[in-house]
mmCIF file of C-alpha atoms in Angstrom:
data_model
loop_
_atom_site.group_PDB
_atom_site.id
_atom_site.type_symbol
_atom_site.label_atom_id
_atom_site.label_comp_id
_atom_site.label_asym_id
_atom_site.label_seq_id
_atom_site.Cartn_x
_atom_site.Cartn_y
_atom_site.Cartn_z
ATOM 1 C CA MET E 1 -170.573 -220.614 -96.060
ATOM 2 C CA ALA E 2 -173.160 -219.600 -93.436
ATOM 3 C CA GLY E 3 -175.652 -217.014 -94.623
ATOM 4 C CA SER E 4 -175.499 -217.984 -98.313
ATOM 5 C CA ARG E 5 -179.279 -218.644 -98.473
ATOM 6 C CA HIS E 6 -179.918 -214.952 -97.763
ATOM 7 C CA THR E 7 -179.326 -211.936 -99.944
ATOM 8 C CA ASN E 8 -175.629 -211.114 -99.488
ATOM 9 C CA LEU E 9 -173.873 -207.781 -99.669
ATOM 10 C CA GLN E 10 -170.180 -207.544 -100.467
ATOM 11 C CA ALA E 11 -167.326 -205.155 -99.661
ATOM 12 C CA ASP E 12 -163.571 -205.236 -99.326
ATOM 13 C CA VAL E 13 -163.823 -204.289 -95.647
ATOM 14 C CA ALA E 14 -166.709 -204.754 -93.216
ATOM 15 C CA VAL E 15 -166.509 -202.491 -90.155
ATOM 16 C CA ILE E 16 -168.739 -203.508 -87.249
ATOM 17 C CA GLY E 17 -169.450 -200.413 -85.185
ATOM 18 C CA ALA E 18 -169.790 -196.764 -86.189
ATOM 19 C CA GLY E 19 -168.554 -195.006 -83.117
ATOM 20 C CA VAL E 20 -165.637 -192.659 -83.621
ATOM 21 C CA ILE E 21 -163.142 -195.566 -83.841
ATOM 22 C CA GLY E 22 -165.172 -197.451 -86.443
ATOM 23 C CA LEU E 23 -165.796 -194.276 -88.427
ATOM 24 C CA GLY E 24 -162.104 -193.398 -88.398
ATOM 25 C CA ILE E 25 -161.180 -196.898 -89.604
ATOM 26 C CA ALA E 26 -163.829 -196.793 -92.342
ATOM 27 C CA HIS E 27 -162.478 -193.412 -93.437
ATOM 28 C CA GLU E 28 -158.936 -194.788 -93.630
ATOM 29 C CA ALA E 29 -160.062 -197.877 -95.540
ATOM 30 C CA ARG E 30 -161.822 -195.678 -98.093
ATOM 31 C CA ARG E 31 -158.761 -193.448 -98.304
ATOM 32 C CA LEU E 32 -156.761 -196.577 -99.171
ATOM 33 C CA GLY E 33 -159.183 -197.382 -101.988
ATOM 34 C CA ARG E 34 -161.143 -200.167 -100.294
ATOM 35 C CA SER E 35 -164.897 -200.517 -100.503
ATOM 36 C CA VAL E 36 -166.444 -200.436 -97.043
ATOM 37 C CA ALA E 37 -169.589 -201.749 -95.367
ATOM 38 C CA LEU E 38 -170.269 -199.853 -92.130
ATOM 39 C CA ILE E 39 -172.510 -201.946 -89.876
ATOM 40 C CA ASP E 40 -174.314 -200.088 -87.096
ATOM 41 C CA PRO E 41 -178.021 -199.354 -86.552
ATOM 42 C CA ALA E 42 -177.286 -196.044 -84.784
ATOM 43 C CA PRO E 43 -173.951 -194.509 -85.800
ATOM 44 C CA ALA E 44 -172.157 -192.327 -83.236
ATOM 45 C CA SER E 45 -174.919 -192.676 -80.644
ATOM 46 C CA GLY E 46 -172.934 -194.424 -77.907
ATOM 47 C CA ALA E 47 -169.847 -193.223 -76.067
ATOM 48 C CA THR E 48 -168.992 -190.955 -79.028
ATOM 49 C CA PHE E 49 -172.212 -188.994 -78.488
ATOM 50 C CA ALA E 50 -171.371 -188.290 -74.847
ATOM 51 C CA ALA E 51 -167.598 -187.768 -75.063
ATOM 52 C CA ALA E 52 -166.050 -184.385 -74.330
ATOM 53 C CA GLY E 53 -163.327 -184.966 -76.926
ATOM 54 C CA MET E 54 -160.223 -183.966 -75.008
ATOM 55 C CA LEU E 55 -157.060 -184.854 -76.938
ATOM 56 C CA ALA E 56 -154.943 -185.033 -73.837
ATOM 57 C CA PRO E 57 -152.020 -187.486 -73.841
ATOM 58 C CA VAL E 58 -150.275 -185.416 -71.152
ATOM 59 C CA SER E 59 -153.261 -184.906 -68.845
ATOM 60 C CA GLU E 60 -154.450 -188.486 -69.341
ATOM 61 C CA LEU E 61 -151.189 -190.084 -68.241
ATOM 62 C CA HIS E 62 -152.012 -192.321 -65.285
ATOM 63 C CA TYR E 63 -149.893 -194.395 -62.948
ATOM 64 C CA GLN E 64 -149.482 -198.005 -64.147
ATOM 65 C CA GLU E 65 -150.688 -197.026 -67.628
ATOM 66 C CA GLU E 66 -147.349 -195.772 -68.936
ATOM 67 C CA ASP E 67 -147.393 -198.336 -71.787
ATOM 68 C CA LEU E 68 -150.261 -196.351 -73.305
ATOM 69 C CA LEU E 69 -148.235 -193.157 -73.502
ATOM 70 C CA GLU E 70 -146.406 -193.936 -76.758
ATOM 71 C CA LEU E 71 -149.685 -194.827 -78.440
ATOM 72 C CA MET E 72 -151.378 -191.648 -77.156
ATOM 73 C CA LEU E 73 -148.484 -189.420 -78.213
ATOM 74 C CA GLU E 74 -148.376 -191.020 -81.659
ATOM 75 C CA SER E 75 -152.074 -190.369 -82.113
ATOM 76 C CA SER E 76 -151.790 -186.813 -80.837
ATOM 77 C CA GLN E 77 -149.153 -186.108 -83.482
ATOM 78 C CA LEU E 78 -151.402 -187.612 -86.159
ATOM 79 C CA TRP E 79 -154.391 -185.396 -85.393
ATOM 80 C CA PRO E 80 -153.512 -182.448 -87.692
ATOM 81 C CA SER E 81 -152.983 -184.686 -90.740
ATOM 82 C CA PHE E 82 -156.047 -186.760 -89.855
ATOM 83 C CA VAL E 83 -158.169 -183.599 -89.774
ATOM 84 C CA ASP E 84 -156.650 -182.424 -93.067
ATOM 85 C CA SER E 85 -157.767 -185.692 -94.675
ATOM 86 C CA LEU E 86 -161.371 -184.900 -93.695
ATOM 87 C CA HIS E 87 -161.619 -181.532 -95.452
ATOM 88 C CA HIS E 88 -163.675 -182.486 -98.469
ATOM 89 C CA GLY E 89 -166.841 -180.383 -98.425
ATOM 90 C CA GLY E 90 -166.379 -177.641 -95.873
ATOM 91 C CA GLU E 91 -167.710 -179.620 -92.893
ATOM 92 C CA ASP E 92 -166.301 -178.567 -89.533
ATOM 93 C CA SER E 93 -164.475 -181.449 -87.843
ATOM 94 C CA GLY E 94 -164.627 -179.702 -84.478
ATOM 95 C CA TYR E 95 -160.832 -179.895 -83.997
ATOM 96 C CA ARG E 96 -159.362 -177.051 -81.945
ATOM 97 C CA THR E 97 -155.830 -176.481 -80.640
ATOM 98 C CA THR E 98 -157.205 -175.084 -77.386
ATOM 99 C CA PRO E 99 -154.552 -175.466 -74.658
ATOM 100 C CA THR E 100 -155.223 -177.091 -71.298
ATOM 101 C CA LEU E 101 -154.915 -175.570 -67.835
ATOM 102 C CA ALA E 102 -154.669 -177.961 -64.871
ATOM 103 C CA VAL E 103 -155.723 -176.487 -61.536
ATOM 104 C CA GLY E 104 -156.146 -177.678 -57.959
ATOM 105 C CA ALA E 105 -158.723 -176.587 -55.417
ATOM 106 C CA ASP E 106 -156.827 -177.070 -52.155
ATOM 107 C CA ALA E 107 -153.424 -178.006 -50.727
ATOM 108 C CA ALA E 108 -154.004 -181.747 -51.101
ATOM 109 C CA ASP E 109 -154.989 -181.244 -54.754
ATOM 110 C CA ARG E 110 -151.841 -179.181 -55.254
ATOM 111 C CA ARG E 111 -149.717 -182.056 -53.943
ATOM 112 C CA ALA E 112 -151.569 -184.580 -56.124
ATOM 113 C CA LEU E 113 -151.056 -182.485 -59.263
ATOM 114 C CA ALA E 114 -147.391 -181.941 -58.347
ATOM 115 C CA ASP E 115 -146.931 -185.721 -58.031
ATOM 116 C CA LEU E 116 -148.605 -186.206 -61.395
ATOM 117 C CA ARG E 117 -146.344 -183.540 -62.900
ATOM 118 C CA SER E 118 -143.312 -185.502 -61.664
ATOM 119 C CA LEU E 119 -144.605 -188.542 -63.565
ATOM 120 C CA GLN E 120 -145.258 -186.402 -66.646
ATOM 121 C CA LEU E 121 -141.808 -184.802 -66.530
ATOM 122 C CA ALA E 122 -140.168 -188.216 -66.100
ATOM 123 C CA ALA E 123 -141.904 -189.206 -69.336
ATOM 124 C CA GLY E 124 -140.552 -186.108 -71.092
ATOM 125 C CA LEU E 125 -143.890 -184.310 -71.244
ATOM 126 C CA GLY E 126 -144.265 -180.534 -71.134
ATOM 127 C CA VAL E 127 -146.104 -179.275 -68.048
ATOM 128 C CA GLU E 128 -145.225 -175.801 -66.797
ATOM 129 C CA PRO E 129 -146.294 -174.306 -63.446
ATOM 130 C CA LEU E 130 -148.146 -171.000 -63.639
ATOM 131 C CA ALA E 131 -148.278 -168.346 -60.957
ATOM 132 C CA LEU E 132 -151.845 -168.028 -59.740
ATOM 133 C CA ARG E 133 -151.888 -164.376 -60.795
ATOM 134 C CA ASP E 134 -150.881 -165.394 -64.327
ATOM 135 C CA ALA E 135 -153.469 -168.185 -64.409
ATOM 136 C CA ARG E 136 -156.239 -165.751 -63.410
ATOM 137 C CA GLN E 137 -155.027 -163.190 -65.918
ATOM 138 C CA ARG E 138 -155.339 -165.866 -68.587
ATOM 139 C CA GLU E 139 -158.728 -167.092 -67.256
ATOM 140 C CA PRO E 140 -160.307 -164.218 -65.296
ATOM 141 C CA LEU E 141 -163.278 -166.288 -64.095
ATOM 142 C CA LEU E 142 -161.142 -168.827 -62.258
ATOM 143 C CA SER E 143 -161.824 -168.920 -58.548
ATOM 144 C CA PRO E 144 -159.422 -166.798 -56.482
ATOM 145 C CA GLN E 145 -159.257 -169.766 -54.092
ATOM 146 C CA ILE E 146 -157.507 -172.243 -56.422
ATOM 147 C CA SER E 147 -154.258 -173.584 -54.981
ATOM 148 C CA CYS E 148 -152.156 -174.164 -58.108
ATOM 149 C CA ALA E 149 -152.125 -174.040 -61.894
ATOM 150 C CA PHE E 150 -150.147 -175.806 -64.609
ATOM 151 C CA ASP E 151 -150.017 -175.011 -68.318
ATOM 152 C CA ILE E 152 -150.275 -177.985 -70.722
ATOM 153 C CA PRO E 153 -150.039 -176.523 -74.234
ATOM 154 C CA ALA E 154 -149.876 -179.891 -76.049
ATOM 155 C CA ASP E 155 -153.349 -181.069 -74.958
ATOM 156 C CA HIS E 156 -156.111 -180.008 -77.346
ATOM 157 C CA GLN E 157 -159.748 -180.896 -78.078
ATOM 158 C CA VAL E 158 -162.245 -181.966 -80.712
ATOM 159 C CA ASP E 159 -166.044 -181.980 -80.693
ATOM 160 C CA PRO E 160 -166.859 -185.701 -81.188
ATOM 161 C CA ARG E 161 -170.344 -185.014 -82.531
ATOM 162 C CA LYS E 162 -168.996 -182.704 -85.220
ATOM 163 C CA LEU E 163 -166.185 -185.158 -85.930
ATOM 164 C CA ALA E 164 -168.611 -188.057 -86.384
ATOM 165 C CA ALA E 165 -170.844 -185.994 -88.683
ATOM 166 C CA CYS E 166 -167.785 -184.971 -90.700
ATOM 167 C CA LEU E 167 -166.613 -188.584 -91.034
ATOM 168 C CA LEU E 168 -170.073 -189.760 -92.091
ATOM 169 C CA ALA E 169 -170.308 -186.966 -94.653
ATOM 170 C CA GLY E 170 -166.895 -187.904 -95.981
ATOM 171 C CA LEU E 171 -167.920 -191.525 -96.408
ATOM 172 C CA ALA E 172 -171.022 -190.378 -98.296
ATOM 173 C CA ASN E 173 -168.905 -188.182 -100.551
ATOM 174 C CA HIS E 174 -166.720 -191.166 -101.402
ATOM 175 C CA SER E 175 -169.721 -192.933 -102.905
ATOM 176 C CA PRO E 176 -170.932 -192.299 -106.467
ATOM 177 C CA GLY E 177 -173.433 -189.465 -106.287
ATOM 178 C CA GLY E 178 -172.634 -188.762 -102.660
ATOM 179 C CA SER E 179 -175.917 -189.656 -100.997
ATOM 180 C CA SER E 180 -175.842 -193.208 -102.380
ATOM 181 C CA TRP E 181 -173.720 -194.172 -99.379
ATOM 182 C CA VAL E 182 -176.788 -194.742 -97.213
ATOM 183 C CA SER E 183 -178.521 -197.059 -99.661
ATOM 184 C CA GLY E 184 -175.529 -198.911 -101.031
ATOM 185 C CA ALA E 185 -172.895 -198.255 -103.632
ATOM 186 C CA ASN E 186 -169.963 -199.924 -105.326
ATOM 187 C CA ASP E 187 -167.395 -198.447 -102.979
ATOM 188 C CA GLY E 188 -169.303 -198.188 -99.722
ATOM 189 C CA PHE E 189 -172.612 -198.579 -97.966
ATOM 190 C CA ALA E 190 -174.093 -198.349 -94.488
ATOM 191 C CA VAL E 191 -175.952 -201.291 -92.970
ATOM 192 C CA ALA E 192 -178.672 -200.529 -90.421
ATOM 193 C CA SER E 193 -179.112 -204.113 -89.206
ATOM 194 C CA PRO E 194 -176.959 -204.978 -86.177
ATOM 195 C CA ALA E 195 -174.229 -207.560 -86.549
ATOM 196 C CA ARG E 196 -175.018 -210.985 -85.119
ATOM 197 C CA GLY E 197 -171.665 -212.644 -85.633
ATOM 198 C CA LEU E 198 -168.713 -213.490 -87.825
ATOM 199 C CA LEU E 199 -168.859 -215.672 -90.927
ATOM 200 C CA TRP E 200 -166.091 -218.144 -91.628
ATOM 201 C CA ASP E 201 -164.755 -219.812 -94.751
ATOM 202 C CA GLY E 202 -162.371 -222.530 -93.662
ATOM 203 C CA GLY E 203 -159.880 -221.013 -91.232
ATOM 204 C CA ARG E 204 -160.452 -217.360 -92.135
ATOM 205 C CA VAL E 205 -163.137 -214.819 -91.334
ATOM 206 C CA ALA E 206 -165.136 -214.052 -94.457
ATOM 207 C CA GLY E 207 -167.650 -211.444 -93.354
ATOM 208 C CA VAL E 208 -170.525 -210.677 -91.016
ATOM 209 C CA GLU E 209 -173.887 -212.290 -90.374
ATOM 210 C CA LEU E 210 -176.550 -209.668 -89.699
ATOM 211 C CA GLN E 211 -179.472 -209.959 -87.310
ATOM 212 C CA SER E 212 -181.726 -209.500 -90.330
ATOM 213 C CA GLY E 213 -180.455 -212.846 -91.625
ATOM 214 C CA ALA E 214 -178.534 -211.306 -94.497
ATOM 215 C CA ALA E 215 -174.749 -211.351 -94.710
ATOM 216 C CA VAL E 216 -171.966 -208.952 -95.606
ATOM 217 C CA LEU E 217 -169.157 -210.817 -97.318
ATOM 218 C CA ALA E 218 -165.773 -209.138 -96.922
ATOM 219 C CA GLY E 219 -162.110 -209.853 -97.384
ATOM 220 C CA GLU E 220 -161.420 -208.113 -94.064
ATOM 221 C CA THR E 221 -163.723 -207.701 -91.067
ATOM 222 C CA VAL E 222 -162.963 -205.118 -88.373
ATOM 223 C CA VAL E 223 -164.683 -205.563 -85.010
ATOM 224 C CA ALA E 224 -164.993 -202.038 -83.606
ATOM 225 C CA ASN E 225 -168.272 -202.134 -81.711
ATOM 226 C CA GLY E 226 -166.913 -201.584 -78.206
ATOM 227 C CA LEU E 227 -168.955 -203.344 -75.553
ATOM 228 C CA GLY E 228 -170.715 -205.417 -78.203
ATOM 229 C CA ALA E 229 -167.493 -207.000 -79.441
ATOM 230 C CA SER E 230 -167.483 -209.840 -76.922
ATOM 231 C CA GLN E 231 -171.149 -210.634 -77.664
ATOM 232 C CA LEU E 232 -170.613 -211.500 -81.336
ATOM 233 C CA SER E 233 -171.114 -215.121 -82.300
ATOM 234 C CA GLY E 234 -168.419 -216.858 -84.278
ATOM 235 C CA LEU E 235 -165.438 -215.346 -82.473
ATOM 236 C CA PRO E 236 -162.370 -217.589 -82.636
ATOM 237 C CA ASP E 237 -162.524 -220.369 -80.042
ATOM 238 C CA GLY E 238 -160.717 -219.276 -76.902
ATOM 239 C CA LEU E 239 -160.619 -215.582 -77.818
ATOM 240 C CA SER E 240 -161.435 -213.465 -74.777
ATOM 241 C CA LEU E 241 -162.407 -209.843 -75.347
ATOM 242 C CA PRO E 242 -162.843 -208.718 -71.727
ATOM 243 C CA VAL E 243 -164.587 -205.363 -72.091
ATOM 244 C CA ARG E 244 -166.586 -203.947 -69.216
ATOM 245 C CA PRO E 245 -168.945 -200.939 -69.108
ATOM 246 C CA VAL E 246 -167.578 -197.887 -67.299
ATOM 247 C CA TYR E 247 -170.294 -195.262 -67.066
ATOM 248 C CA GLY E 248 -169.753 -191.545 -67.115
ATOM 249 C CA ASP E 249 -172.091 -188.568 -66.676
ATOM 250 C CA ILE E 250 -171.462 -185.451 -68.723
ATOM 251 C CA LEU E 251 -173.178 -182.058 -68.876
ATOM 252 C CA ARG E 252 -173.569 -179.474 -71.591
ATOM 253 C CA LEU E 253 -174.350 -175.905 -70.584
ATOM 254 C CA ARG E 254 -174.897 -172.606 -72.382
ATOM 255 C CA VAL E 255 -172.863 -169.592 -71.284
ATOM 256 C CA PRO E 256 -174.880 -166.339 -71.199
ATOM 257 C CA GLY E 257 -173.502 -163.562 -73.334
ATOM 258 C CA HIS E 258 -172.193 -161.433 -70.477
ATOM 259 C CA LEU E 259 -169.992 -164.314 -69.254
ATOM 260 C CA ARG E 260 -168.494 -165.301 -72.601
ATOM 261 C CA PRO E 261 -165.977 -166.690 -72.843
ATOM 262 C CA LEU E 262 -166.360 -168.562 -69.578
ATOM 263 C CA VAL E 263 -162.893 -170.037 -70.187
ATOM 264 C CA THR E 264 -160.680 -170.049 -73.245
ATOM 265 C CA SER E 265 -158.595 -173.075 -72.217
ATOM 266 C CA THR E 266 -159.798 -176.531 -71.331
ATOM 267 C CA VAL E 267 -159.732 -176.510 -67.526
ATOM 268 C CA ARG E 268 -158.883 -179.838 -65.915
ATOM 269 C CA GLY E 269 -159.225 -179.621 -62.180
ATOM 270 C CA MET E 270 -158.758 -181.647 -59.048
ATOM 271 C CA VAL E 271 -161.293 -180.910 -56.293
ATOM 272 C CA ARG E 272 -160.767 -182.775 -53.038
ATOM 273 C CA GLY E 273 -159.025 -185.520 -54.969
ATOM 274 C CA VAL E 274 -161.794 -185.874 -57.583
ATOM 275 C CA PRO E 275 -161.150 -184.893 -61.215
ATOM 276 C CA VAL E 276 -163.429 -182.527 -63.115
ATOM 277 C CA TYR E 277 -163.049 -180.751 -66.455
ATOM 278 C CA ILE E 278 -164.614 -177.814 -68.277
ATOM 279 C CA VAL E 279 -164.240 -177.813 -72.071
ATOM 280 C CA PRO E 280 -165.197 -174.646 -74.001
ATOM 281 C CA ARG E 281 -166.884 -174.826 -77.390
ATOM 282 C CA ASP E 282 -167.002 -172.197 -80.116
ATOM 283 C CA ASP E 283 -170.804 -171.949 -79.963
ATOM 284 C CA GLY E 284 -170.881 -170.487 -76.440
ATOM 285 C CA THR E 285 -171.419 -173.766 -74.648
ATOM 286 C CA VAL E 286 -169.191 -175.752 -72.316
ATOM 287 C CA VAL E 287 -168.940 -179.448 -71.570
ATOM 288 C CA ILE E 288 -168.442 -180.530 -67.953
ATOM 289 C CA GLY E 289 -167.397 -184.031 -66.835
ATOM 290 C CA ALA E 290 -166.301 -186.584 -65.802
ATOM 291 C CA THR E 291 -167.762 -188.957 -63.325
ATOM 292 C CA GLN E 292 -166.767 -192.604 -63.537
ATOM 293 C CA ARG E 293 -168.797 -195.499 -62.168
ATOM 294 C CA GLU E 294 -169.194 -199.187 -62.882
ATOM 295 C CA ASP E 295 -172.559 -199.834 -61.269
ATOM 296 C CA GLY E 296 -175.133 -199.314 -64.022
ATOM 297 C CA LEU E 297 -178.228 -197.517 -62.771
ATOM 298 C CA SER E 298 -180.870 -199.173 -64.911
ATOM 299 C CA ALA E 299 -181.453 -201.609 -67.710
ATOM 300 C CA SER E 300 -181.304 -198.725 -70.172
ATOM 301 C CA CYS E 301 -177.547 -198.371 -69.479
ATOM 302 C CA ASP E 302 -177.843 -194.643 -70.236
ATOM 303 C CA ALA E 303 -179.390 -193.443 -66.980
ATOM 304 C CA VAL E 304 -177.883 -190.233 -65.626
ATOM 305 C CA SER E 305 -176.837 -190.273 -61.973
ATOM 306 C CA ALA E 306 -178.384 -187.458 -59.905
ATOM 307 C CA GLY E 307 -175.386 -187.658 -57.592
ATOM 308 C CA GLY E 308 -173.065 -187.444 -60.588
ATOM 309 C CA VAL E 309 -174.766 -184.282 -61.868
ATOM 310 C CA TYR E 310 -174.570 -182.723 -58.410
ATOM 311 C CA GLN E 311 -170.888 -183.628 -58.080
ATOM 312 C CA LEU E 312 -169.987 -182.184 -61.472
ATOM 313 C CA LEU E 313 -171.764 -178.877 -60.877
ATOM 314 C CA ARG E 314 -170.416 -178.573 -57.329
ATOM 315 C CA ASP E 315 -166.806 -179.252 -58.314
ATOM 316 C CA ALA E 316 -166.892 -177.155 -61.484
ATOM 317 C CA GLN E 317 -168.163 -174.206 -59.422
ATOM 318 C CA MET E 318 -165.264 -174.636 -57.008
ATOM 319 C CA LEU E 319 -162.929 -173.890 -59.921
ATOM 320 C CA VAL E 320 -165.093 -171.434 -61.897
ATOM 321 C CA PRO E 321 -167.845 -169.993 -59.667
ATOM 322 C CA ALA E 322 -169.721 -168.505 -62.637
ATOM 323 C CA VAL E 323 -170.742 -172.059 -63.636
ATOM 324 C CA ALA E 324 -173.696 -171.473 -61.279
ATOM 325 C CA GLU E 325 -175.063 -168.914 -63.762
ATOM 326 C CA LEU E 326 -175.037 -171.206 -66.805
ATOM 327 C CA GLU E 327 -178.068 -172.773 -68.462
ATOM 328 C CA LEU E 328 -178.099 -176.577 -68.232
ATOM 329 C CA LEU E 329 -178.906 -177.855 -71.707
ATOM 330 C CA GLU E 330 -178.235 -181.559 -71.496
ATOM 331 C CA SER E 331 -177.154 -184.317 -69.140
ATOM 332 C CA THR E 332 -175.934 -187.517 -70.746
ATOM 333 C CA ALA E 333 -174.571 -190.839 -69.602
ATOM 334 C CA ARG E 334 -172.908 -193.519 -71.688
ATOM 335 C CA ALA E 335 -170.772 -196.555 -71.014
ATOM 336 C CA ARG E 336 -167.184 -196.659 -72.231
ATOM 337 C CA PRO E 337 -165.596 -200.064 -72.940
ATOM 338 C CA GLY E 338 -162.782 -200.707 -70.456
ATOM 339 C CA THR E 339 -160.350 -203.633 -70.439
ATOM 340 C CA PRO E 340 -158.446 -205.191 -67.493
ATOM 341 C CA ASP E 341 -155.386 -203.011 -68.207
ATOM 342 C CA ASN E 342 -157.413 -200.054 -69.547
ATOM 343 C CA ALA E 343 -155.616 -200.390 -72.910
ATOM 344 C CA PRO E 344 -157.308 -201.107 -76.246
ATOM 345 C CA LEU E 345 -157.671 -204.479 -77.943
ATOM 346 C CA LEU E 346 -156.083 -203.569 -81.267
ATOM 347 C CA GLY E 347 -154.669 -205.728 -84.034
ATOM 348 C CA ARG E 348 -154.983 -209.125 -85.645
ATOM 349 C CA VAL E 349 -155.776 -212.275 -83.731
ATOM 350 C CA GLY E 350 -153.264 -215.110 -83.579
ATOM 351 C CA GLY E 351 -154.516 -218.709 -83.281
ATOM 352 C CA SER E 352 -152.819 -222.065 -82.797
ATOM 353 C CA ASP E 353 -151.995 -222.135 -86.510
ATOM 354 C CA GLY E 354 -150.824 -218.525 -86.740
ATOM 355 C CA VAL E 355 -152.645 -215.283 -87.489
ATOM 356 C CA ILE E 356 -156.329 -215.651 -88.277
ATOM 357 C CA ASN E 357 -156.773 -214.018 -91.657
ATOM 358 C CA GLY E 358 -159.604 -211.662 -92.401
ATOM 359 C CA LEU E 359 -160.114 -210.464 -88.807
ATOM 360 C CA VAL E 360 -158.996 -207.274 -87.045
ATOM 361 C CA ILE E 361 -160.122 -206.204 -83.554
ATOM 362 C CA ALA E 362 -160.322 -202.520 -82.546
ATOM 363 C CA ALA E 363 -162.248 -202.358 -79.279
ATOM 364 C CA GLY E 364 -161.889 -201.489 -75.598
ATOM 365 C CA PHE E 365 -160.581 -197.936 -75.973
ATOM 366 C CA PHE E 366 -162.124 -196.819 -72.657
ATOM 367 C CA ARG E 367 -161.616 -193.080 -72.027
ATOM 368 C CA HIS E 368 -159.113 -192.697 -74.900
ATOM 369 C CA GLY E 369 -161.343 -193.511 -77.884
ATOM 370 C CA VAL E 370 -161.480 -190.033 -79.393
ATOM 371 C CA LEU E 371 -157.782 -189.325 -78.824
ATOM 372 C CA LEU E 372 -156.723 -192.674 -80.305
ATOM 373 C CA THR E 373 -158.926 -192.535 -83.416
ATOM 374 C CA PRO E 374 -156.165 -191.422 -85.846
ATOM 375 C CA VAL E 375 -153.631 -194.005 -84.649
ATOM 376 C CA ALA E 376 -156.234 -196.784 -84.588
ATOM 377 C CA ALA E 377 -157.175 -195.908 -88.165
ATOM 378 C CA LYS E 378 -153.514 -195.850 -89.185
ATOM 379 C CA ILE E 379 -152.700 -199.190 -87.525
ATOM 380 C CA VAL E 380 -155.717 -200.911 -89.048
ATOM 381 C CA GLY E 381 -154.913 -199.388 -92.446
ATOM 382 C CA GLU E 382 -151.400 -200.791 -92.237
ATOM 383 C CA LEU E 383 -152.795 -204.204 -91.324
ATOM 384 C CA LEU E 384 -155.107 -204.075 -94.341
ATOM 385 C CA ASN E 385 -152.009 -203.392 -96.457
ATOM 386 C CA GLY E 386 -150.165 -206.334 -94.916
ATOM 387 C CA SER E 387 -147.737 -204.515 -92.608
ATOM 388 C CA VAL E 388 -147.336 -204.772 -88.850
ATOM 389 C CA ASP E 389 -145.705 -202.248 -86.522
ATOM 390 C CA PRO E 390 -144.124 -204.159 -83.592
ATOM 391 C CA ARG E 391 -144.430 -201.096 -81.336
ATOM 392 C CA TRP E 392 -148.089 -201.862 -80.839
ATOM 393 C CA SER E 393 -147.752 -205.551 -79.870
ATOM 394 C CA PRO E 394 -148.623 -204.786 -76.196
ATOM 395 C CA PHE E 395 -152.162 -204.027 -77.382
ATOM 396 C CA LEU E 396 -152.809 -207.219 -79.367
ATOM 397 C CA PRO E 397 -156.419 -208.286 -78.847
ATOM 398 C CA ASP E 398 -155.568 -211.867 -77.845
ATOM 399 C CA ARG E 399 -153.295 -210.929 -74.939
ATOM 400 C CA PHE E 400 -155.965 -212.185 -72.514
ATOM 401 C CA SER E 401 -156.532 -215.409 -74.495
ATOM 402 C CA PRO E 402 -153.987 -218.117 -73.588
ATOM 403 C CA TYR E 403 -156.008 -220.940 -75.149
ATOM 404 C CA LEU E 404 -156.855 -219.471 -78.532
ATOM 405 C CA HIS E 405 -157.528 -221.777 -81.496
ATOM 406 C CA ASN E 406 -158.583 -221.143 -85.060
ATOM 407 C CA LYS E 407 -162.226 -221.809 -85.817
ATOM 408 C CA GLU E 408 -162.981 -224.197 -88.669
ATOM 409 C CA THR E 409 -166.408 -223.411 -90.064
ATOM 410 C CA ALA E 410 -167.641 -224.571 -93.399
#
C-alpha cells in the first residue's frame, strides 16, 4: 500500500476537510462510536468563516432547484436535535430560532417576491403576507418606503463561527483527557498536514496520503474539502467532481446602543431585483450579504470586492436606513463550492464493478452548506452503518461521471 514507508496514523474514519460539513460528519462519526482523523490545516477558515448561517429552506427555494427542497426541509427539521447533540460543556452553538422577514424595495421587487411566494406555496411552504404597518410595527427601523413584506417563521439562523467552535470542542471532549484531540488519541485526532490524495488497497479506498508524506489509514474516507475535492490524487478513474468557486462578499457591523436592536428578525430583501440580507446576532452585531460572483479578483481567492461592499451597504440602507450609522467591523470574501446543478455531491461512488468501498463524497454544497450540515452528517452516518436512503440518490457524487471505473492500486 502506498505510504507504508512513512509513519502511519490510523482511524476508523478519515474526514478530509474541517469546514462545517466535515465537522458535522466527524461529530456524527464520533457519536456512532468511530475513531476519527480530521484532516485540515486550517479548520473552519474557508466558506464556514464567512457564512451568515441562515437556515432558510423556504427563502432559499429557487426555480429549477426544486429537487433540493426535500433535502433542505429534512435538514431544517434535524437542526434542533443536532444542536441538542452538541450540548456537552456549555458551549454556545449559535443556533437561534429567529424568524425571517422578506421585504421588497419597489413595485418590481414586490412582483418578484409574489412570484417566488407562488412557487413556495405550490411546494407547501408557509409564507404569509404582512401589511406594511404590521411589518414596521414588528421592525420599527424598516424603511417606510418598502413595497411589501412576507413573514417566514420556519427560516432560522445559526452563527457558523460559534457552531464550528462548538463542534471542535465537542470532538476534543470525545478524546481521553479532552485536549488530547489536537495531538492524537485513540478515538480521534486532528491532522494539520493537508491531504494529497487517496490511498488504495486493491479495489477499495484505504485512507489518505498527506502532503507531509505520512498516511492516515482508515476503513472509511470522507472527502469533504469543498473546492479541494477535485484536486485530490487517487480519485477513482473517470470520477468527475465538478466544483467551481462562487465568491461572495459579506460584512459584519456593530450596532450602536441607541439603535439596538436594529432588527429582531432576519431581513431578506430584494432591491431592484438584487437580493440582500441582514442577520442580527445576540452580541449587538449584524451580518450583511450576499453578493455572488464567479470572477475571482486575485490569486488570494479571498479578495473583497469594493463594488460588492458598496452594493451591500447601499441595498441594506434601502431596507433599513439606520445601517448608515453602524460601525463596519469586518469585510470578508470566500469561495463557495458550486456544482453544475447547484446540488451537493453526497454519497458513495459507484464504479464499473459496483460501489467503491471505503469512500464517501460530501462536497459541493454551495450556498446551502450550513443548512445542510445535519442531514449530510446523518446521511454519511447511515452510510458508515451500511444503510442507504434512496431519497437522496439524485445527489450521488458520480452523477456527472458516465465513464467511472474502479481504481486498482497495490
